[in-house]
PDB file of C-alpha atoms in Angstrom:
ATOM      1  CA  MET R   1      -5.722 -24.264  15.121  1.00  0.00           C
ATOM      2  CA  SER R   2      -5.596 -20.738  16.876  1.00  0.00           C
ATOM      3  CA  HIS R   3      -8.007 -17.695  16.769  1.00  0.00           C
ATOM      4  CA  GLY R   4      -7.185 -14.194  15.663  1.00  0.00           C
ATOM      5  CA  HIS R   5      -9.584 -12.618  17.662  1.00  0.00           C
ATOM      6  CA  SER R   6     -12.566 -13.331  20.099  1.00  0.00           C
ATOM      7  CA  HIS R   7     -16.153 -11.463  20.123  1.00  0.00           C
ATOM      8  CA  ASP R   8     -17.167  -8.693  22.342  1.00  0.00           C
ATOM      9  CA  ASP R   9     -19.023 -10.155  25.199  1.00  0.00           C
ATOM     10  CA  ASP R  10     -21.499  -7.181  24.512  1.00  0.00           C
ATOM     11  CA  ASP R  11     -23.741  -8.604  21.873  1.00  0.00           C
ATOM     12  CA  HIS R  12     -25.080  -5.039  20.785  1.00  0.00           C
ATOM     13  CA  HIS R  13     -21.749  -4.526  18.378  1.00  0.00           C
ATOM     14  CA  HIS R  14     -23.120  -7.477  16.780  1.00  0.00           C
ATOM     15  CA  HIS R  15     -26.233  -8.269  13.975  1.00  0.00           C
ATOM     16  CA  HIS R  16     -27.188 -11.558  15.349  1.00  0.00           C
ATOM     17  CA  ASP R  17     -29.383 -13.866  13.319  1.00  0.00           C
ATOM     18  CA  ASN R  18     -32.188 -13.695  15.329  1.00  0.00           C
ATOM     19  CA  HIS R  19     -32.416  -9.939  14.760  1.00  0.00           C
ATOM     20  CA  TYR R  20     -33.270 -10.337  11.324  1.00  0.00           C
ATOM     21  CA  SER R  21     -36.217 -12.531  11.470  1.00  0.00           C
ATOM     22  CA  ASP R  22     -38.877 -10.023  11.772  1.00  0.00           C
ATOM     23  CA  MET R  23     -37.421  -7.993   9.211  1.00  0.00           C
ATOM     24  CA  GLN R  24     -36.914 -10.845   6.957  1.00  0.00           C
ATOM     25  CA  ALA R  25     -40.594 -12.031   7.383  1.00  0.00           C
ATOM     26  CA  ARG R  26     -41.400  -8.264   6.569  1.00  0.00           C
ATOM     27  CA  VAL R  27     -39.343  -7.909   3.100  1.00  0.00           C
ATOM     28  CA  LYS R  28     -40.664 -11.295   2.143  1.00  0.00           C
ATOM     29  CA  ALA R  29     -44.208 -10.244   2.992  1.00  0.00           C
ATOM     30  CA  LEU R  30     -43.661  -7.228   0.977  1.00  0.00           C
ATOM     31  CA  GLU R  31     -41.885  -8.833  -1.902  1.00  0.00           C
ATOM     32  CA  THR R  32     -44.893 -11.548  -2.164  1.00  0.00           C
ATOM     33  CA  LEU R  33     -47.307  -8.120  -2.126  1.00  0.00           C
ATOM     34  CA  LEU R  34     -45.559  -6.429  -4.906  1.00  0.00           C
ATOM     35  CA  THR R  35     -45.039  -9.783  -6.991  1.00  0.00           C
ATOM     36  CA  GLU R  36     -48.606 -10.068  -6.657  1.00  0.00           C
ATOM     37  CA  LYS R  37     -49.328  -6.811  -8.101  1.00  0.00           C
ATOM     38  CA  GLY R  38     -46.964  -7.089 -10.864  1.00  0.00           C
ATOM     39  CA  LEU R  39     -44.809  -4.480 -10.003  1.00  0.00           C
ATOM     40  CA  ILE R  40     -41.427  -6.780  -9.154  1.00  0.00           C
ATOM     41  CA  ASP R  41     -39.798  -9.755 -11.029  1.00  0.00           C
ATOM     42  CA  PRO R  42     -38.598 -12.192  -8.089  1.00  0.00           C
ATOM     43  CA  ALA R  43     -36.212 -13.767 -10.880  1.00  0.00           C
ATOM     44  CA  ALA R  44     -34.463 -10.263 -11.437  1.00  0.00           C
ATOM     45  CA  ILE R  45     -34.138  -9.778  -7.756  1.00  0.00           C
ATOM     46  CA  ASP R  46     -32.472 -12.600  -7.597  1.00  0.00           C
ATOM     47  CA  ARG R  47     -30.201 -11.961 -10.465  1.00  0.00           C
ATOM     48  CA  ILE R  48     -29.588  -9.098  -8.906  1.00  0.00           C
ATOM     49  CA  VAL R  49     -28.334 -10.347  -5.461  1.00  0.00           C
ATOM     50  CA  GLU R  50     -26.470 -13.133  -7.362  1.00  0.00           C
ATOM     51  CA  THR R  51     -24.116 -10.448  -9.173  1.00  0.00           C
ATOM     52  CA  TYR R  52     -23.255  -8.775  -5.949  1.00  0.00           C
ATOM     53  CA  GLU R  53     -22.759 -11.806  -3.969  1.00  0.00           C
ATOM     54  CA  THR R  54     -20.550 -13.374  -6.827  1.00  0.00           C
ATOM     55  CA  LYS R  55     -19.366 -11.168  -8.954  1.00  0.00           C
ATOM     56  CA  VAL R  56     -19.039  -7.147  -8.254  1.00  0.00           C
ATOM     57  CA  GLY R  57     -18.256  -7.789  -4.665  1.00  0.00           C
ATOM     58  CA  PRO R  58     -15.457 -10.200  -4.726  1.00  0.00           C
ATOM     59  CA  ARG R  59     -14.117  -8.707  -7.774  1.00  0.00           C
ATOM     60  CA  ASN R  60     -12.934  -5.742  -5.229  1.00  0.00           C
ATOM     61  CA  GLY R  61     -11.630  -8.425  -3.114  1.00  0.00           C
ATOM     62  CA  ALA R  62      -9.505 -10.135  -6.144  1.00  0.00           C
ATOM     63  CA  GLN R  63      -7.878  -6.865  -7.511  1.00  0.00           C
ATOM     64  CA  VAL R  64      -6.557  -6.601  -3.907  1.00  0.00           C
ATOM     65  CA  VAL R  65      -5.188 -10.347  -3.988  1.00  0.00           C
ATOM     66  CA  ALA R  66      -3.743  -9.629  -7.491  1.00  0.00           C
ATOM     67  CA  LYS R  67      -1.720  -6.322  -6.524  1.00  0.00           C
ATOM     68  CA  ALA R  68      -0.172  -8.517  -3.351  1.00  0.00           C
ATOM     69  CA  TRP R  69       1.143 -11.000  -5.443  1.00  0.00           C
ATOM     70  CA  SER R  70       2.528  -8.791  -8.178  1.00  0.00           C
ATOM     71  CA  ASP R  71       3.739  -5.964  -6.378  1.00  0.00           C
ATOM     72  CA  PRO R  72       5.606  -6.673  -3.173  1.00  0.00           C
ATOM     73  CA  ASP R  73       5.872  -3.255  -1.714  1.00  0.00           C
ATOM     74  CA  PHE R  74       1.737  -3.507  -1.801  1.00  0.00           C
ATOM     75  CA  ALA R  75       1.824  -7.018   0.215  1.00  0.00           C
ATOM     76  CA  ASP R  76       3.999  -5.711   2.916  1.00  0.00           C
ATOM     77  CA  TRP R  77       1.478  -2.751   3.141  1.00  0.00           C
ATOM     78  CA  LEU R  78      -1.336  -4.807   3.355  1.00  0.00           C
ATOM     79  CA  ARG R  79       0.235  -6.967   6.020  1.00  0.00           C
ATOM     80  CA  ARG R  80       1.541  -3.470   7.768  1.00  0.00           C
ATOM     81  CA  ASP R  81      -2.266  -1.853   7.549  1.00  0.00           C
ATOM     82  CA  ALA R  82      -4.785  -3.582   5.333  1.00  0.00           C
ATOM     83  CA  THR R  83      -7.483  -1.005   5.794  1.00  0.00           C
ATOM     84  CA  ALA R  84      -5.163   1.570   4.599  1.00  0.00           C
ATOM     85  CA  ALA R  85      -3.649  -0.716   1.312  1.00  0.00           C
ATOM     86  CA  ILE R  86      -6.918  -1.843   0.389  1.00  0.00           C
ATOM     87  CA  ALA R  87      -8.731   2.124   0.763  1.00  0.00           C
ATOM     88  CA  SER R  88      -6.106   2.947  -1.283  1.00  0.00           C
ATOM     89  CA  LEU R  89      -7.777   0.891  -4.178  1.00  0.00           C
ATOM     90  CA  GLY R  90     -10.954   2.702  -3.509  1.00  0.00           C
ATOM     91  CA  PHE R  91     -12.392  -0.258  -1.538  1.00  0.00           C
ATOM     92  CA  THR R  92     -13.842   0.688   1.839  1.00  0.00           C
ATOM     93  CA  GLY R  93     -16.792   1.893   3.767  1.00  0.00           C
ATOM     94  CA  ARG R  94     -19.506   0.156   5.866  1.00  0.00           C
ATOM     95  CA  GLN R  95     -18.500  -3.556   6.669  1.00  0.00           C
ATOM     96  CA  GLY R  96     -14.881  -2.817   5.707  1.00  0.00           C
ATOM     97  CA  GLU R  97     -13.605   0.143   7.828  1.00  0.00           C
ATOM     98  CA  HIS R  98     -11.244  -2.186   9.888  1.00  0.00           C
ATOM     99  CA  MET R  99      -9.401  -4.662   8.030  1.00  0.00           C
ATOM    100  CA  ARG R 100      -6.520  -7.275   8.293  1.00  0.00           C
ATOM    101  CA  ALA R 101      -5.150  -9.458   5.349  1.00  0.00           C
ATOM    102  CA  VAL R 102      -3.962 -12.783   6.478  1.00  0.00           C
ATOM    103  CA  PHE R 103      -1.628 -14.863   4.102  1.00  0.00           C
ATOM    104  CA  ASN R 104      -1.575 -18.200   2.962  1.00  0.00           C
ATOM    105  CA  THR R 105       1.955 -19.883   2.978  1.00  0.00           C
ATOM    106  CA  PRO R 106       2.691 -23.834   2.275  1.00  0.00           C
ATOM    107  CA  GLU R 107       2.800 -24.027   6.084  1.00  0.00           C
ATOM    108  CA  THR R 108      -0.261 -22.239   6.885  1.00  0.00           C
ATOM    109  CA  HIS R 109      -3.932 -22.034   5.421  1.00  0.00           C
ATOM    110  CA  ASN R 110      -6.252 -19.481   6.907  1.00  0.00           C
ATOM    111  CA  LEU R 111     -10.227 -19.646   7.690  1.00  0.00           C
ATOM    112  CA  ILE R 112     -12.389 -16.878   8.281  1.00  0.00           C
ATOM    113  CA  VAL R 113     -15.557 -17.448  10.535  1.00  0.00           C
ATOM    114  CA  CYS R 114     -17.876 -15.402  12.512  1.00  0.00           C
ATOM    115  CA  THR R 115     -18.761 -17.352  15.527  1.00  0.00           C
ATOM    116  CA  LEU R 116     -21.561 -15.154  16.680  1.00  0.00           C
ATOM    117  CA  CYS R 117     -23.373 -13.701  13.943  1.00  0.00           C
ATOM    118  CA  SER R 118     -22.008 -13.346  10.213  1.00  0.00           C
ATOM    119  CA  CYS R 119     -19.640 -10.124  10.172  1.00  0.00           C
ATOM    120  CA  TYR R 120     -18.004 -10.199   6.941  1.00  0.00           C
ATOM    121  CA  PRO R 121     -16.033  -7.324   5.107  1.00  0.00           C
ATOM    122  CA  TRP R 122     -18.686  -6.199   2.282  1.00  0.00           C
ATOM    123  CA  ALA R 123     -16.003  -3.702   0.511  1.00  0.00           C
ATOM    124  CA  VAL R 124     -14.242  -6.373  -0.589  1.00  0.00           C
ATOM    125  CA  LEU R 125     -16.129  -9.886  -0.912  1.00  0.00           C
ATOM    126  CA  GLY R 126     -19.803  -8.094  -1.534  1.00  0.00           C
ATOM    127  CA  LEU R 127     -22.457  -9.578   0.265  1.00  0.00           C
ATOM    128  CA  PRO R 128     -22.251 -12.740   2.240  1.00  0.00           C
ATOM    129  CA  PRO R 129     -23.245 -16.418   0.893  1.00  0.00           C
ATOM    130  CA  VAL R 130     -26.140 -18.236   2.634  1.00  0.00           C
ATOM    131  CA  TRP R 131     -23.224 -21.212   4.163  1.00  0.00           C
ATOM    132  CA  TYR R 132     -21.188 -18.429   6.105  1.00  0.00           C
ATOM    133  CA  LYS R 133     -24.244 -17.568   8.230  1.00  0.00           C
ATOM    134  CA  ALA R 134     -25.494 -20.655   8.689  1.00  0.00           C
ATOM    135  CA  PRO R 135     -25.025 -22.052  12.564  1.00  0.00           C
ATOM    136  CA  ALA R 136     -23.461 -25.303  11.205  1.00  0.00           C
ATOM    137  CA  TYR R 137     -20.313 -23.291   9.379  1.00  0.00           C
ATOM    138  CA  ARG R 138     -20.329 -20.942  12.511  1.00  0.00           C
ATOM    139  CA  SER R 139     -19.314 -23.851  15.075  1.00  0.00           C
ATOM    140  CA  ARG R 140     -17.762 -26.566  12.962  1.00  0.00           C
ATOM    141  CA  ALA R 141     -15.113 -24.161  11.296  1.00  0.00           C
ATOM    142  CA  VAL R 142     -13.819 -23.858  14.863  1.00  0.00           C
ATOM    143  CA  ILE R 143     -14.302 -27.508  16.085  1.00  0.00           C
ATOM    144  CA  ASP R 144     -13.517 -29.075  12.768  1.00  0.00           C
ATOM    145  CA  PRO R 145     -11.727 -27.022  10.058  1.00  0.00           C
ATOM    146  CA  ARG R 146     -10.246 -29.699   8.245  1.00  0.00           C
ATOM    147  CA  GLY R 147     -13.412 -31.475   8.063  1.00  0.00           C
ATOM    148  CA  VAL R 148     -15.087 -28.376   7.091  1.00  0.00           C
ATOM    149  CA  LEU R 149     -12.837 -27.690   4.181  1.00  0.00           C
ATOM    150  CA  ALA R 150     -12.877 -31.235   3.033  1.00  0.00           C
ATOM    151  CA  GLU R 151     -16.772 -30.817   2.499  1.00  0.00           C
ATOM    152  CA  PHE R 152     -15.946 -27.604   0.185  1.00  0.00           C
ATOM    153  CA  GLY R 153     -13.363 -29.895  -1.861  1.00  0.00           C
ATOM    154  CA  LEU R 154     -10.565 -28.681  -0.171  1.00  0.00           C
ATOM    155  CA  THR R 155      -8.064 -31.344   1.025  1.00  0.00           C
ATOM    156  CA  LEU R 156      -5.008 -30.147   2.769  1.00  0.00           C
ATOM    157  CA  PRO R 157      -1.911 -31.744   3.683  1.00  0.00           C
ATOM    158  CA  GLN R 158      -1.992 -33.133   7.324  1.00  0.00           C
ATOM    159  CA  GLU R 159       1.160 -31.257   7.722  1.00  0.00           C
ATOM    160  CA  THR R 160      -0.353 -27.915   6.801  1.00  0.00           C
ATOM    161  CA  LYS R 161      -1.732 -25.778  10.284  1.00  0.00           C
ATOM    162  CA  ILE R 162      -4.930 -24.214   9.754  1.00  0.00           C
ATOM    163  CA  ARG R 163      -5.498 -21.127  11.089  1.00  0.00           C
ATOM    164  CA  VAL R 164      -9.138 -19.709  12.041  1.00  0.00           C
ATOM    165  CA  TRP R 165      -9.573 -16.306  12.438  1.00  0.00           C
ATOM    166  CA  ASP R 166     -12.560 -14.732  14.093  1.00  0.00           C
ATOM    167  CA  SER R 167     -14.584 -11.871  12.649  1.00  0.00           C
ATOM    168  CA  THR R 168     -16.086  -9.092  14.801  1.00  0.00           C
ATOM    169  CA  ALA R 169     -18.015  -6.061  14.391  1.00  0.00           C
ATOM    170  CA  GLU R 170     -14.779  -4.261  14.665  1.00  0.00           C
ATOM    171  CA  LEU R 171     -12.182  -6.321  12.645  1.00  0.00           C
ATOM    172  CA  ARG R 172     -13.031  -8.032   9.516  1.00  0.00           C
ATOM    173  CA  TYR R 173     -10.597 -10.338   7.716  1.00  0.00           C
ATOM    174  CA  LEU R 174      -9.354 -11.303   4.148  1.00  0.00           C
ATOM    175  CA  VAL R 175      -7.530 -14.134   2.983  1.00  0.00           C
ATOM    176  CA  ILE R 176      -4.652 -13.753   0.408  1.00  0.00           C
ATOM    177  CA  PRO R 177      -4.419 -17.300  -0.965  1.00  0.00           C
ATOM    178  CA  GLU R 178      -1.059 -18.550  -2.374  1.00  0.00           C
ATOM    179  CA  ARG R 179      -0.496 -17.298  -5.834  1.00  0.00           C
ATOM    180  CA  PRO R 180      -0.651 -20.208  -8.089  1.00  0.00           C
ATOM    181  CA  ALA R 181       1.961 -22.191  -9.824  1.00  0.00           C
ATOM    182  CA  GLY R 182       2.094 -21.089 -13.394  1.00  0.00           C
ATOM    183  CA  SER R 183       0.923 -17.993 -13.106  1.00  0.00           C
ATOM    184  CA  GLU R 184       4.110 -16.054 -13.794  1.00  0.00           C
ATOM    185  CA  GLY R 185       4.176 -13.007 -16.263  1.00  0.00           C
ATOM    186  CA  MET R 186       0.387 -12.661 -15.691  1.00  0.00           C
ATOM    187  CA  ASP R 187      -0.930  -9.438 -15.353  1.00  0.00           C
ATOM    188  CA  GLU R 188      -2.921  -8.361 -12.489  1.00  0.00           C
ATOM    189  CA  ALA R 189      -6.378  -8.463 -14.561  1.00  0.00           C
ATOM    190  CA  ALA R 190      -5.282 -11.916 -15.264  1.00  0.00           C
ATOM    191  CA  LEU R 191      -4.609 -12.691 -11.568  1.00  0.00           C
ATOM    192  CA  ALA R 192      -7.755 -11.742 -10.487  1.00  0.00           C
ATOM    193  CA  ASP R 193      -9.451 -14.067 -12.644  1.00  0.00           C
ATOM    194  CA  LEU R 194      -7.913 -16.798 -10.608  1.00  0.00           C
ATOM    195  CA  VAL R 195      -9.155 -15.714  -7.320  1.00  0.00           C
ATOM    196  CA  SER R 196     -12.690 -16.513  -6.041  1.00  0.00           C
ATOM    197  CA  ARG R 197     -14.679 -15.161  -3.301  1.00  0.00           C
ATOM    198  CA  ASP R 198     -14.395 -18.834  -1.299  1.00  0.00           C
ATOM    199  CA  ALA R 199     -10.495 -18.139  -1.756  1.00  0.00           C
ATOM    200  CA  MET R 200     -10.453 -15.042   0.091  1.00  0.00           C
ATOM    201  CA  ILE R 201     -12.904 -16.892   2.782  1.00  0.00           C
ATOM    202  CA  GLY R 202     -10.453 -19.558   2.774  1.00  0.00           C
ATOM    203  CA  THR R 203     -12.549 -22.314   2.009  1.00  0.00           C
ATOM    204  CA  ALA R 204     -11.015 -22.810  -1.354  1.00  0.00           C
ATOM    205  CA  ILE R 205      -7.568 -22.116  -3.083  1.00  0.00           C
ATOM    206  CA  ALA R 206      -6.857 -19.823  -6.097  1.00  0.00           C
ATOM    207  CA  LYS R 207      -7.469 -21.029  -9.158  1.00  0.00           C
ATOM    208  CA  THR R 208      -4.610 -22.577 -11.798  1.00  0.00           C
ATOM    209  CA  PRO R 209      -4.195 -20.419 -15.069  1.00  0.00           C
ATOM    210  CA  GLU R 210      -5.602 -23.739 -16.867  1.00  0.00           C
ATOM    211  CA  ALA R 211      -8.609 -23.829 -14.893  1.00  0.00           C
ATOM    212  CA  ALA R 212      -9.771 -20.565 -15.158  1.00  0.00           C
ATOM    213  CA  LEU R 213      -9.562 -20.915 -18.889  1.00  0.00           C
TER     214      LEU R 213
END
């Protein structure tokens, strides 16, 4: 296991969990007040958050992966300059200004973590899942990545190397999973349906065409 980048020792570059506690409390208090006044529906807010966490955002990344699978020139560009390649598809902005794409192979599986906080490529993955920000994931992904993957239901061959990449405020990562067997001849839209958010973090692999039906 190796680490792509370490965090800057100057912590002010990161949005640490403890910096959110006061704000989270204020947001919760405001939400409660507005709910009591009948001005908002918490269930509707939850649905909106879920949409951006699991659907809208990850669909961007899935399009990047699908194009990399189907276009060798784009895949090569993605390896050389992921920021520019991703931006060419219209996915850029805050939390995605500096990107690196790491490609899974039969020999190497990549896993993304942010050990100090929760740096995450919003432009291609949407909102980070709760578990990505949890201290248990942030520490164990480095110490025992194989065990963490097993808990996500992903058991890799012992000979497969697991490489852990540590996201920072300056550089974020996108895993390009291996293209699944049986996907030959599928167009980019269909290929994108095989790519989940977790596969682009590294806690899953791409779905087979049969599994996506």
